[in-house]
Coordinates of C-alpha atoms in Angstrom, one line a residue:
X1 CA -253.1 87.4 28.1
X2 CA -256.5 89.6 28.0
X3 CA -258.0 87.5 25.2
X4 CA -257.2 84.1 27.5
X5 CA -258.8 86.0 30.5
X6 CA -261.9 87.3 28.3
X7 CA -262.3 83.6 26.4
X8 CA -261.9 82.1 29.9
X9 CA -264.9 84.2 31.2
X10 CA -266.9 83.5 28.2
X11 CA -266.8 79.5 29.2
X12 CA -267.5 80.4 32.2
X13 CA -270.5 82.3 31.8
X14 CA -272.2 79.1 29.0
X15 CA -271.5 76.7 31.7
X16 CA -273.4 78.7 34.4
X17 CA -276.1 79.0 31.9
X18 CA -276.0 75.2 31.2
X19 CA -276.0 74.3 35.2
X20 CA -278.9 76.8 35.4
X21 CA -281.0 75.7 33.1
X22 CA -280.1 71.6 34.5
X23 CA -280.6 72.7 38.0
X24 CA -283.9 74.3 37.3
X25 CA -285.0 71.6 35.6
X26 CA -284.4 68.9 38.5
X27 CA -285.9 71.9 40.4
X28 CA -289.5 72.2 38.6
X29 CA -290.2 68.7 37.7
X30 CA -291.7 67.5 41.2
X31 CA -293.7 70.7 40.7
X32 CA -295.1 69.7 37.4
X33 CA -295.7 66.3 39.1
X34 CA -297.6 67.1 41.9
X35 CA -299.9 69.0 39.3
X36 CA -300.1 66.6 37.5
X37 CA -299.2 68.2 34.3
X38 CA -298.2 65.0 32.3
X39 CA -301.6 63.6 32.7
X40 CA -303.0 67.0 31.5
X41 CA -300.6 67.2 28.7
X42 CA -301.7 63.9 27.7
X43 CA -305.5 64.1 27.7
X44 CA -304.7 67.8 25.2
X45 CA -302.5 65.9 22.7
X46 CA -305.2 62.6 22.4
X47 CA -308.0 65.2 22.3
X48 CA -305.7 67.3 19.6
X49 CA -304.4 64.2 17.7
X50 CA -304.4 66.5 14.3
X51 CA -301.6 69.1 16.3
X52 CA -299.0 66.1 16.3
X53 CA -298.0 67.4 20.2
X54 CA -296.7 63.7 21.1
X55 CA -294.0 64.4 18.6
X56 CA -293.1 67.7 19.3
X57 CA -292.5 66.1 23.2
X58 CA -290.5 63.7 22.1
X59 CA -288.8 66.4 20.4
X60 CA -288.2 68.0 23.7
X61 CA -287.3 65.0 25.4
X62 CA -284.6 64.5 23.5
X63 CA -283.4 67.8 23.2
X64 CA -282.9 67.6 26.9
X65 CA -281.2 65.0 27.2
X66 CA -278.5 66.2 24.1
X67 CA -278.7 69.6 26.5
X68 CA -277.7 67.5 29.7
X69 CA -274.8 65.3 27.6
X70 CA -273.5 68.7 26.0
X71 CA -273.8 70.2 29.3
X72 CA -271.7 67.4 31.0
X73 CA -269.0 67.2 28.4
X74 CA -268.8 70.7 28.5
X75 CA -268.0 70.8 31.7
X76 CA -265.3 68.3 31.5
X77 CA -264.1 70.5 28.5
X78 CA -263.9 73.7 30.7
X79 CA -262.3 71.6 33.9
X80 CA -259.8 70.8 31.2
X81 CA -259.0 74.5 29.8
X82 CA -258.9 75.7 33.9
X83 CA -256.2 72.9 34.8
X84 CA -254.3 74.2 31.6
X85 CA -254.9 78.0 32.8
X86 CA -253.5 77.2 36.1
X87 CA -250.8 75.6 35.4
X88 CA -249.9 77.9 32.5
X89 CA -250.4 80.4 35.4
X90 CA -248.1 78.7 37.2
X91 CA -245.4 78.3 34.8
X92 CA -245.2 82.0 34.5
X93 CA -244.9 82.8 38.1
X94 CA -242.4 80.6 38.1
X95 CA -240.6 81.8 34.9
X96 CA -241.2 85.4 36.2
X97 CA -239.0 84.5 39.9
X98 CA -236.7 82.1 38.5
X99 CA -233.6 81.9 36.5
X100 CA -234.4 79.9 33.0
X101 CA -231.0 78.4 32.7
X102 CA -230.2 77.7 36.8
X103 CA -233.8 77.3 37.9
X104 CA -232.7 79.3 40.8
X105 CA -234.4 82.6 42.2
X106 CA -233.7 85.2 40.3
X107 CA -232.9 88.5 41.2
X108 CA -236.2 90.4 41.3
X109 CA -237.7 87.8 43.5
X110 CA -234.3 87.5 45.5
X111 CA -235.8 91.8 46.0
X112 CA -238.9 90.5 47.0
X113 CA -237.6 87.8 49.2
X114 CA -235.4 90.4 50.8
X115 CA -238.4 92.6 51.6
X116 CA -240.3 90.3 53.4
X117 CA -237.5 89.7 55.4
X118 CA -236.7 93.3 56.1
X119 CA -240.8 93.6 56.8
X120 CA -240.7 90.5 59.0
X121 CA -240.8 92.3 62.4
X122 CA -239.2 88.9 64.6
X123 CA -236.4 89.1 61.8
X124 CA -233.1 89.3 64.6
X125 CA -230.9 89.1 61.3
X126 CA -229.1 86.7 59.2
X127 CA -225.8 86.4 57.5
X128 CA -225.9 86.5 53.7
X129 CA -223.4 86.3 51.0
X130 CA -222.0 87.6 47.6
X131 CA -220.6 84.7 44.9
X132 CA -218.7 85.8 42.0
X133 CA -216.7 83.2 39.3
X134 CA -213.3 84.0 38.4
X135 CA -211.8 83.4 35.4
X136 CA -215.6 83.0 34.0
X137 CA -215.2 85.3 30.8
X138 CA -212.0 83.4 29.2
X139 CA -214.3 80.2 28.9
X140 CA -217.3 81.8 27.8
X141 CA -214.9 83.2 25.1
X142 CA -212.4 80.2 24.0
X143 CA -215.1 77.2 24.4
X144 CA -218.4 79.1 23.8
X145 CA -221.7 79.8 25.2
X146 CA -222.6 76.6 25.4
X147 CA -219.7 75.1 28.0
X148 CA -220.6 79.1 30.4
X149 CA -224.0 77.7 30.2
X150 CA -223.4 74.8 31.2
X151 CA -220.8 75.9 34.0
X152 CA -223.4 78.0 35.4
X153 CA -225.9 75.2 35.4
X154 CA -222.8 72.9 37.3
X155 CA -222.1 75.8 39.7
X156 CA -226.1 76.0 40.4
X157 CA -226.1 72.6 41.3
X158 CA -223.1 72.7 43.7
X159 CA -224.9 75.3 45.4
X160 CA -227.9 73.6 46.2
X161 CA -226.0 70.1 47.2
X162 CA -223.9 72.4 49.8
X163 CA -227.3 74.1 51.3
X164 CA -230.2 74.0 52.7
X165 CA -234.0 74.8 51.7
X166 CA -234.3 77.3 54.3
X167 CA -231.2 78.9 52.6
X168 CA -232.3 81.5 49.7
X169 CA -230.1 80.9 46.7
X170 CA -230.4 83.2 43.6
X171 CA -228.9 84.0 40.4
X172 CA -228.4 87.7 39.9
X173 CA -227.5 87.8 36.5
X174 CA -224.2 86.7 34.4
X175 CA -221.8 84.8 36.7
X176 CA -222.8 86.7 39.9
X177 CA -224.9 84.5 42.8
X178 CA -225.8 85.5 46.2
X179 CA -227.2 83.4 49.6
X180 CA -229.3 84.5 52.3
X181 CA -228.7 82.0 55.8
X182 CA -230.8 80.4 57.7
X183 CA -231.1 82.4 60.2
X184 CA -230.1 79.4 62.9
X185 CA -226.6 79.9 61.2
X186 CA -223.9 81.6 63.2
X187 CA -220.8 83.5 61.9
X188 CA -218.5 80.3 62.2
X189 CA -221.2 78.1 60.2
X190 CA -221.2 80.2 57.2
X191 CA -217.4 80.5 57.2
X192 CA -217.1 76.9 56.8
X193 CA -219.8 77.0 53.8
X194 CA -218.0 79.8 51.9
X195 CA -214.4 77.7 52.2
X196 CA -216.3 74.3 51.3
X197 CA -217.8 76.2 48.4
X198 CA -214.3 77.8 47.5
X199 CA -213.0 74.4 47.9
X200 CA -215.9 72.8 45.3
X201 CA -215.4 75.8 42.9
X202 CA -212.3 74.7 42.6
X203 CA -213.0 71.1 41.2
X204 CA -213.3 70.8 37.4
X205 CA -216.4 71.0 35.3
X206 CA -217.2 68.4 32.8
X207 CA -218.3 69.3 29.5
X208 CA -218.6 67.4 26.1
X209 CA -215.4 65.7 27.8
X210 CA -213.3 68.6 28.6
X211 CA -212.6 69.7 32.3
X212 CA -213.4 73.2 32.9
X213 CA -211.8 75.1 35.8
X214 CA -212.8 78.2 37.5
X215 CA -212.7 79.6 41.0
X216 CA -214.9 81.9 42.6
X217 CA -214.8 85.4 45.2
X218 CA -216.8 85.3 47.9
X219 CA -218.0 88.3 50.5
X220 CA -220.0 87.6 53.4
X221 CA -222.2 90.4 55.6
X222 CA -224.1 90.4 58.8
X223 CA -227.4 91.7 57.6
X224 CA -228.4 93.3 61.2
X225 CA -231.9 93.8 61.6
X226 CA -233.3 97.3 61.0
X227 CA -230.9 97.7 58.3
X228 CA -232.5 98.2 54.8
X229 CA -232.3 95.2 52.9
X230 CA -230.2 97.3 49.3
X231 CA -227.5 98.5 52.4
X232 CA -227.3 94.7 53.4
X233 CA -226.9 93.8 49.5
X234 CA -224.3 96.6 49.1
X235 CA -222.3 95.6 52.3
X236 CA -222.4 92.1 50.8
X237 CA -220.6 93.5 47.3
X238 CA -218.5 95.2 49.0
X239 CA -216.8 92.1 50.3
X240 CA -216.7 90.6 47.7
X241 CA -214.5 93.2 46.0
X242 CA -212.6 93.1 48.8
X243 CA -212.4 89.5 48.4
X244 CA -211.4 89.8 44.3
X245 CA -208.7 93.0 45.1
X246 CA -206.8 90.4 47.5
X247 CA -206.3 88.0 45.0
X248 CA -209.1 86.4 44.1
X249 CA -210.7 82.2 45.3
X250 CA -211.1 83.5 48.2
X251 CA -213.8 84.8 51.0
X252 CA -214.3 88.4 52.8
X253 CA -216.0 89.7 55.5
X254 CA -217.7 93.1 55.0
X255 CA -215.5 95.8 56.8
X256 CA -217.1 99.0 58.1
X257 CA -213.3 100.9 58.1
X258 CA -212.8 99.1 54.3
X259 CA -216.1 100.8 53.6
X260 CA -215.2 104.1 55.2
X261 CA -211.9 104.0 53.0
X262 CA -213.7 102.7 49.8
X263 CA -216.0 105.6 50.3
X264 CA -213.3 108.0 50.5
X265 CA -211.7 106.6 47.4
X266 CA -214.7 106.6 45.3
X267 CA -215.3 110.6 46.5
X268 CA -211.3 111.0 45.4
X269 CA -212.0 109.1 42.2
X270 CA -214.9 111.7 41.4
X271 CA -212.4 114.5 42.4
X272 CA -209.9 112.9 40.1
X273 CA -210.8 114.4 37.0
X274 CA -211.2 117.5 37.8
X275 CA -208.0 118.0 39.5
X276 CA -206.1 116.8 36.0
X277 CA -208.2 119.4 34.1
X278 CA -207.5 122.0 36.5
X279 CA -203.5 121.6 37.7
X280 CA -204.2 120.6 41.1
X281 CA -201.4 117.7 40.2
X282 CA -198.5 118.9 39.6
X283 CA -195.0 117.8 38.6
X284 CA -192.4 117.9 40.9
X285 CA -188.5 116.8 40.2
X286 CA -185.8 114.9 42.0
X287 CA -182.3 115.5 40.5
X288 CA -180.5 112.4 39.0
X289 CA -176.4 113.0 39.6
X290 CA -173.8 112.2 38.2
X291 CA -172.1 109.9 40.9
X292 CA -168.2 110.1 40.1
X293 CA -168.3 113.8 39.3
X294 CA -171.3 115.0 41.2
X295 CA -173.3 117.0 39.3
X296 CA -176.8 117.1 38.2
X297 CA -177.2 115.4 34.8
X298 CA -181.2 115.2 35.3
X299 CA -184.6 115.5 36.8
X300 CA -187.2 112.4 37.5
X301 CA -190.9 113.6 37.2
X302 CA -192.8 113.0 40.2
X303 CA -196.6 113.8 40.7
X304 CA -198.1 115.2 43.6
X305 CA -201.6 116.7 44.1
X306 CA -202.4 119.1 47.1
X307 CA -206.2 118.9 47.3
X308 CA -207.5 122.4 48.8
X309 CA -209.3 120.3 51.3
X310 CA -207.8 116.8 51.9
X311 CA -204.5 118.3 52.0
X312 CA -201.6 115.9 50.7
X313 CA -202.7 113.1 48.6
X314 CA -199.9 109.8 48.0
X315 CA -199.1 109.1 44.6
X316 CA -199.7 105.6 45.6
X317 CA -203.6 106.3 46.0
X318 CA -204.4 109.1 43.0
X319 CA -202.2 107.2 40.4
X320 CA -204.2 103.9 41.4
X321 CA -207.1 105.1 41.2
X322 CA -206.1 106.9 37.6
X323 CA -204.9 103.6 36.5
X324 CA -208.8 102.1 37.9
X325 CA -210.5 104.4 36.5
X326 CA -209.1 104.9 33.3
X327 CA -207.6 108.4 33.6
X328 CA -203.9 107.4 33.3
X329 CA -203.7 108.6 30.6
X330 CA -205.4 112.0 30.6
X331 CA -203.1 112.2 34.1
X332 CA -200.1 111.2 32.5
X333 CA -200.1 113.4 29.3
X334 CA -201.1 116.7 31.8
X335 CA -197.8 115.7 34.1
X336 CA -196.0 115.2 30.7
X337 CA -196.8 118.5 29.1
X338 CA -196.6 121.1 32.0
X339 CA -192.6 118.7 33.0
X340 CA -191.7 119.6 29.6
X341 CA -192.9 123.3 29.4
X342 CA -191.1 123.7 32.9
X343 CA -187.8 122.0 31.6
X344 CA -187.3 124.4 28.5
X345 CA -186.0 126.9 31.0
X346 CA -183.6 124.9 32.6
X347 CA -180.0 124.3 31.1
X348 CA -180.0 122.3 27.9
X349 CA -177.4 120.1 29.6
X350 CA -180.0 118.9 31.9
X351 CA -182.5 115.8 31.1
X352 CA -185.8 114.5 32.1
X353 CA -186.9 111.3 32.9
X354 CA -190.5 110.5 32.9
X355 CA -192.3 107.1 34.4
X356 CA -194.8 105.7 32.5
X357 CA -197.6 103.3 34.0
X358 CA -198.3 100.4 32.7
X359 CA -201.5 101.0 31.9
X360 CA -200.5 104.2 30.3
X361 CA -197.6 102.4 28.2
X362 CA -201.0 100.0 26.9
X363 CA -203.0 103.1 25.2
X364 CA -202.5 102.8 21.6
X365 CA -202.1 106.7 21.2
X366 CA -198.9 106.2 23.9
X367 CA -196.5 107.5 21.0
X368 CA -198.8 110.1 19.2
X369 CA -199.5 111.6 22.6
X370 CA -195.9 112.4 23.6
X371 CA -194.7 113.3 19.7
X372 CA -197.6 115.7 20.2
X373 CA -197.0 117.2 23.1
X374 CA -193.0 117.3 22.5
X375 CA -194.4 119.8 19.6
X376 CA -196.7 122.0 21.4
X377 CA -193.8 122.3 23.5
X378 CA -191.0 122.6 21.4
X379 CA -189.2 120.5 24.0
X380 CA -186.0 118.9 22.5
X381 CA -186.8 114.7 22.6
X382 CA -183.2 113.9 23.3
X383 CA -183.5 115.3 26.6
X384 CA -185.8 112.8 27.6
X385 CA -186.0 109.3 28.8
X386 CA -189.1 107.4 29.1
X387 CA -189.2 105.0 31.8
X388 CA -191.4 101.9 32.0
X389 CA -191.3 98.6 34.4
X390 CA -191.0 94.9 33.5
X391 CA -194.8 94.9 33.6
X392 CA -194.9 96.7 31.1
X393 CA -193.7 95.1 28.5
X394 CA -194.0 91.8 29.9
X395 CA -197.2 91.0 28.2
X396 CA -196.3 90.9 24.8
X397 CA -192.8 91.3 24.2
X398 CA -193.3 92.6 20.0
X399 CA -195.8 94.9 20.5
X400 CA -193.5 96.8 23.0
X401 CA -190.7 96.4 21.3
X402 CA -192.1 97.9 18.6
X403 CA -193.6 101.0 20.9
X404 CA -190.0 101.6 22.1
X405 CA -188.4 101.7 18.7
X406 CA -191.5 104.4 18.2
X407 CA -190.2 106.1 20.4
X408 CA -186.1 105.6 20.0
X409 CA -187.1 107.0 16.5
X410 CA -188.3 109.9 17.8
X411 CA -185.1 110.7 19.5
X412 CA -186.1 109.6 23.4
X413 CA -184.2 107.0 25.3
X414 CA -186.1 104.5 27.1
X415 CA -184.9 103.2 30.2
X416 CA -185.9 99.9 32.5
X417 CA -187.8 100.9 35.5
X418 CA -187.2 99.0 38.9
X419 CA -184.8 96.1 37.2
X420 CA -184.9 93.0 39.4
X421 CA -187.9 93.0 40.7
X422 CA -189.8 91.3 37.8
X423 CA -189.5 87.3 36.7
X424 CA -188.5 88.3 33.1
X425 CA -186.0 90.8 33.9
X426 CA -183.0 89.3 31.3
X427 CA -185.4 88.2 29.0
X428 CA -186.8 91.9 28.8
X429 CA -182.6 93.3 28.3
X430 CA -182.2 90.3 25.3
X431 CA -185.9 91.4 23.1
X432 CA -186.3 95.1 24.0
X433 CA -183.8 98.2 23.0
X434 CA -183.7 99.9 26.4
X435 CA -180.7 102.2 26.9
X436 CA -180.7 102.0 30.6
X437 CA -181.5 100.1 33.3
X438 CA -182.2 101.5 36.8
X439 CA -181.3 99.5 40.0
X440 CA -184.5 98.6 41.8
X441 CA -184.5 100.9 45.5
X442 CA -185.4 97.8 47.5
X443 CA -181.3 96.3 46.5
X444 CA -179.9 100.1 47.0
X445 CA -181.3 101.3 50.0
X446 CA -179.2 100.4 53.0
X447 CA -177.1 97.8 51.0
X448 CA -174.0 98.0 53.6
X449 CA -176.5 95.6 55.9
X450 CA -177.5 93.6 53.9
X451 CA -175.3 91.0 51.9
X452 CA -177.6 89.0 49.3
X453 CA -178.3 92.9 47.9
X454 CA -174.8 93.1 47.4
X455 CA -174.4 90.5 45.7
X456 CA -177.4 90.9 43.4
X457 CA -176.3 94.6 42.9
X458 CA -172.6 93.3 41.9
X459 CA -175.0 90.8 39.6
X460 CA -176.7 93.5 37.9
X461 CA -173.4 96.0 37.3
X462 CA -171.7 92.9 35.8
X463 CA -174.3 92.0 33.4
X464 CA -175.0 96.2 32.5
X465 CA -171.5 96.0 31.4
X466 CA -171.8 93.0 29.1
X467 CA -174.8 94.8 27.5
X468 CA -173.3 98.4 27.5
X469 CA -176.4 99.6 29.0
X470 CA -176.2 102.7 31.3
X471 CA -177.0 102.2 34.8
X472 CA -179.3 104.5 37.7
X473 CA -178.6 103.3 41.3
X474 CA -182.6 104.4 43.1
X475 CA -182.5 104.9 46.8
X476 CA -179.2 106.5 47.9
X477 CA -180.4 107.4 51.3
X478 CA -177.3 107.0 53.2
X479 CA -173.1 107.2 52.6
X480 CA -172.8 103.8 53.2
X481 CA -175.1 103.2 50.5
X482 CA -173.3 105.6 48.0
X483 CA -169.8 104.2 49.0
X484 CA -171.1 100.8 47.7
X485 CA -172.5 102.1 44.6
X486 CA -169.6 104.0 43.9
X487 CA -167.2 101.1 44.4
X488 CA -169.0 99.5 41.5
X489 CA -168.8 102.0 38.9
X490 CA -172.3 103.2 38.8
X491 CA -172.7 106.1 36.6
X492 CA -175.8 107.7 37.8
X493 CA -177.6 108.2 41.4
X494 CA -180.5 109.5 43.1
X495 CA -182.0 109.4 46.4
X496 CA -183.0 111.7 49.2
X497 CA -178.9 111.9 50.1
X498 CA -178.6 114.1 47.6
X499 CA -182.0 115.9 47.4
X500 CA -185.6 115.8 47.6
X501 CA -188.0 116.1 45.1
X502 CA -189.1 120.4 44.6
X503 CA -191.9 122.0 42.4
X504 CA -190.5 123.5 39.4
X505 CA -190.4 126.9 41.1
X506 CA -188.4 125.5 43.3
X507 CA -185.9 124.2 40.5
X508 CA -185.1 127.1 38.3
X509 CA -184.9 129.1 42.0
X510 CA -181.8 126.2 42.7
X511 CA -180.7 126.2 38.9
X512 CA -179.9 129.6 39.8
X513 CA -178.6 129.8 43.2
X514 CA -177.2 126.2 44.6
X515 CA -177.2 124.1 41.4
X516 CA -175.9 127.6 39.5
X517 CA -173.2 125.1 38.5
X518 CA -174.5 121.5 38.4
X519 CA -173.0 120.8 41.0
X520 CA -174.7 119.1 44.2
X521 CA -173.4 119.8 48.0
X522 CA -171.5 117.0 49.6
X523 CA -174.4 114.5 50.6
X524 CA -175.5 114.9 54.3
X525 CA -175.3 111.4 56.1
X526 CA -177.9 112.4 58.2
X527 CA -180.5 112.5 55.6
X528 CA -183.0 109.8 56.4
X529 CA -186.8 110.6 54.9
X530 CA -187.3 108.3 52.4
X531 CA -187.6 109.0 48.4
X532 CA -190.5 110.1 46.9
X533 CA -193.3 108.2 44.7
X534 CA -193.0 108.0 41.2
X535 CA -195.3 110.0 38.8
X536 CA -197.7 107.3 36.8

């Protein structure tokens, strides 16, 4: 780029010289004239005929004329080379603030663009917006660059058919877009673009005569004025994950309590880690009984972190964000260990049952994990039962299959979490070597009022019998709902009628004193706080 700048100022400088030397010779010859200097020139060369001086002016003569003609085509040469530079010049700036493949802004001069706007002292605001593609990666992977190129290209081009010029469009980067209003648009206005632009996402893409079909996620913000234009952009993002965690092909408007909340959960997230290396979650246990003789036959591990300042955390939000932000595992393996090291003190009668997540049940060290820890603890695997969901396994049906027999080999029984509630729920008992099924909480819990339960219930007995599988009734909360189970056979129970969940303190304090015989009181009928969450 120097050398073209340098070579540029080079031809600049030799046509100067050649205009000079033109313009100062138009300049001196009525000079020359009024002196007559031709006239004197002559009368020296006649009187000098020996010198040969009328040659050497022809000489000159013609020399400036060649000087005039190169001077001229010079300068068309040079007017050539600076309509080149320019529009070279041009091309670049354009290159350096648009997309190659789109031709849209791109994302540093979308910066820029905000900038000005935020700088723009009449700016009152505008409404702006955040486009992402679903379902983007799978073609990019199955039909190649080539057809994501070109989907991008088509989505481009939709975008600019729907808006205006006094719209901003860009393309920040992979499959990610984002709009800045007119500022004459109003709230409803943009509304109605982000569902016509749902609605065109949503219409195939042609390539090489296949139909490609996508959707896309979009959030929307009010970019007030006096805000800075990065807290506008973030507000933006934020809606759109809003818009993607709802369920995607679909729009969001930016929500100051969503924000507060996401804020909180990404300061919990960070907080996360530390509490698993440190014990701030611990297990707790709810006993599993034995419905037809009474007695405790088991625990269920439950997780529950007391932060030192937040107080109470839910299962439902830690073991979320575990499963977000990859620490399942770590979380699930910490519960695991310190369940079993608590357990070895309790009668060798008594089991354990422990949920895994479905993420969790996914890690490919799953099985090493728990034969490990099983040995640093020297906790005997036929007291325990893994638990996993439908969504587990649902996936791939061999690949859990063959975890489970892992684990069966091992000596653990593996048990179906929250039966019913999946869409694969008898094609999960016909592929998969589970030993027991437990009865979803939504059918159990106050099953007296409600008769389609009853019947699914009855449903589910029937077909645990054909299968010899064992059966766990969840959510006993009431004597109406135990009378019911009971009247179908059901080995096992647990719910908050018979107790809560209690740290493990709390459990060899009861193994000792109220459970000194397995046995559990006569359930109290006015018992009504619900059960707890389930570890992982």
């Amino acid at each position: 780029m120097f050398n073209s700048i340098r070579t540029t100022r080079w031809r600049n400088k030799i046509f100067n010289a050649h205009v000079a030397f033109f313009v100062s010779a138009v300049l001196t010859w009525p000079i020359m004239a009024e002196m007559e200097l031709f006239e004197e020139f002559y009368e020296f060369s006649r009187a000098h005929e020996d010198w040969d001086l009328d040659e050497l002016a022809l000489l000159v003569v013609n020399l400036t004329v060649a000087l005039i003609l190169s001077s001229i085509y010079r300068a068309r040469v040079l007017r050539k080379v600076m309509r080149e530079r320019a529009q070279e010049y041009q091309r670049a700036e354009r290159n350096a603030r648009h997309d190659p493949l789109t031709g849209l802004m791109n994302r540093r001069a979308f910066a820029a663009s905000m900038q000005e706007i935020e700088a723009d002292p009449h700016s009152a605001g505008r409404y702006m917006a955040m486009i992402d593609l679903d379902r983007f990666k799978p073609i990019n992977d199955v039909q190649g660059h080539a057809a994501g190129d070109a989907l991008l290209q088509g989505v481009a081009e939709r975008l600019e058919a729907m808006l205006t010029p006094s719209d901003t469009i860009a393309r920040l980067g992979g499959d990610e877009f984002a709009v800045i209003f007119n500022p004459k648009r109003d709230s409803a206005t943009v509304e109605r673009i982000a569902r016509r632009l749902l609605h065109a996402m949503e219409k195939p893409f042609e390539f090489q005569g296949t139909a490609l079909y996508i959707s896309c996620s979009v959030g929307l913000a009010h970019w007030v004025g006096g805000t800075c234009h990065s807290d506008a952009l973030s507000q933006a993002d934020r809606a759109l994950y809003t818009a993607k965690k709802d369920g995607r092909a679909r729009f969001a408007w930016y929500d100051a309590e969503l924000d507060t909340q996401s804020t909180e959960r990404a300061q919990i997230e960070a907080e996360l880690r530390e509490a698993i290396t440190t014990g701030q979650i611990e297990p707790w246990f709810q006993p599993i009984v034995d419905i037809e003789k009474q007695y405790i036959t088991g625990f269920e591990v439950l997780a529950r972190w007391h932060h030192p300042e937040r107080g109470t955390i839910s299962p439902a939000v830690f073991i979320e964000i575990a499963e977000d932000s990859g620490q399942i595992s770590a979380l699930g393996n910490s519960l695991l260990r310190r369940a079993c090291t608590a357990a070895n003190d309790w009668d060798a009668r008594l089991s354990m049952s422990f949920n895994v997540s479905p993420l969790q049940f996914h890690d490919r060290s799953l099985v090493d994990d728990i034969k490990t820890i099983l040995q640093e603890t020297a906790f005997d695997p036929t007291r325990l039962t893994i638990e996993v969901t439908e969504r587990s396994v649902i996936r791939d049906f061999s690949s859990a299959r063959e975890k489970l027999d892992a684990l069966k080999a091992i000596g653990i029984s593996v048990a179906l979490d929250d039966f019913g509630t999946g869409y694969s729920s008898l094609a999960s008992l016909r592929q998969l070597p589970f030993d027991r099924i437990k009865i979803d909480r939504g059918f159990v819990t106050d099953i007296g009022g409600q008769p389609q339960n009853q019947k699914i219930v009855t449903g589910i007995m029937s077909l645990a019998r054909g299968l010899e599988l064992d059966v766990t009734a969840e959510g006993i909360e009431s004597q109406q709902d135990l009378a019911f189970i009971k009247s179908l056979n059901c080995g096992l129970g647990q719910g908050f009628l018979f107790d809560k969940a209690v740290s493990a303190s709390d459990v060899s304090w009861l193994l000792e004193t109220k459970w000194s015989d397995l046995k559990v009181e006569d359930p109290d009928s006015t018992a009504t706080q619900p059960p707890d969450s389930k570890a992982g």
